[in-house]
One Martini backbone bead per residue (centre of mass of N, CA, C, O) as a GRO file, in nm:
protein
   61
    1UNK     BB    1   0.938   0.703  -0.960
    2UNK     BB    2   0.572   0.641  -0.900
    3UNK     BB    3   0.351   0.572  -1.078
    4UNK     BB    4  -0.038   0.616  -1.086
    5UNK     BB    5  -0.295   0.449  -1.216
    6UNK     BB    6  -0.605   0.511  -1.348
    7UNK     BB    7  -0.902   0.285  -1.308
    8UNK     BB    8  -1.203   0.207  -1.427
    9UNK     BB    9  -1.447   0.079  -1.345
   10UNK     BB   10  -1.786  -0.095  -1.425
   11UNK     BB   11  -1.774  -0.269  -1.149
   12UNK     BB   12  -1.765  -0.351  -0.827
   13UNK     BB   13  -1.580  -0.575  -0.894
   14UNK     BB   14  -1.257  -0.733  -0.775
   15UNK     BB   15  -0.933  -0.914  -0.769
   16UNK     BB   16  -0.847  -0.694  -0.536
   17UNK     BB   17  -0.769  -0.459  -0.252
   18UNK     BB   18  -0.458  -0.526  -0.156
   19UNK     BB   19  -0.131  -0.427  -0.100
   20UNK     BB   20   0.163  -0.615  -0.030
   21UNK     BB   21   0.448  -0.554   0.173
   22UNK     BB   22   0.835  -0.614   0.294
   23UNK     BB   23   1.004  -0.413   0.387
   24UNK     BB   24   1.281  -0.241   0.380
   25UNK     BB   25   1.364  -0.032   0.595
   26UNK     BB   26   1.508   0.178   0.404
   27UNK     BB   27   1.174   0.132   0.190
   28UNK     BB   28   0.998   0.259   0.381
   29UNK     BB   29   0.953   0.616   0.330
   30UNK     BB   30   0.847   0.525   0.019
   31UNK     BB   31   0.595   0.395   0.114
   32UNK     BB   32   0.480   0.651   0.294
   33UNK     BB   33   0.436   0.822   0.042
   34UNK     BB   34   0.273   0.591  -0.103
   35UNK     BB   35   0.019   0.503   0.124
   36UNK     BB   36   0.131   0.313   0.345
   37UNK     BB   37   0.078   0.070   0.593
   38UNK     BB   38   0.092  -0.101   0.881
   39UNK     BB   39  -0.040  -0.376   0.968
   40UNK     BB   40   0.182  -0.357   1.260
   41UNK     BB   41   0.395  -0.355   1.575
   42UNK     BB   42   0.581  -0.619   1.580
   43UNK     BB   43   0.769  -0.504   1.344
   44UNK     BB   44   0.961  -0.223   1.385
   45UNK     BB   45   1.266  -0.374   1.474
   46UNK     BB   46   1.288  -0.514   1.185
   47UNK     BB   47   1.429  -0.543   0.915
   48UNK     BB   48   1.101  -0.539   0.789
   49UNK     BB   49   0.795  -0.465   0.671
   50UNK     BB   50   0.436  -0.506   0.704
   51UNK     BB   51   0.253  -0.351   0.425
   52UNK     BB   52  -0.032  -0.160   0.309
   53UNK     BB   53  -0.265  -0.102   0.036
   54UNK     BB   54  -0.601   0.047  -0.013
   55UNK     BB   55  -0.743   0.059  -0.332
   56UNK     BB   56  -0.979   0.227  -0.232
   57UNK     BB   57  -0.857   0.479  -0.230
   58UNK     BB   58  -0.861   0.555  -0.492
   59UNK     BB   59  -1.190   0.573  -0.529
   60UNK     BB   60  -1.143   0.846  -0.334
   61UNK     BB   61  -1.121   1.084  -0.594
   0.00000   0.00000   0.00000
């Protein structure tokens, strides 16, 4: 299971924006149940497949 912390910033500023990975076909289902996103449609049918993970989502709850 995958604990998701949040931190509360301070000021509008921060040091990054999106997490990406690579993820292997397997840990695809993994990825989209906590809310990553495929990059592009050109690489569906890849042994990995590149998500991103907008941080800026967490800060709309």
């Amino acid at each position: 299971m995958v604990r998701v912390e949040r931190y509360f910033m301070t000021n509008e500023t921060a040091g990054c924006r999106f997490i990406t990975v690579d993820a292997y076909t397997a840990a695809i289902p993994f990825y989209y149940k906590n809310g990553f996103v495929p990059l592009n449609e050109e690489d569906e049918d890849e042994p990995t497949r590149l998500l991103y993970f907008d941080l800026k989502d967490l800060d709309e709850d």
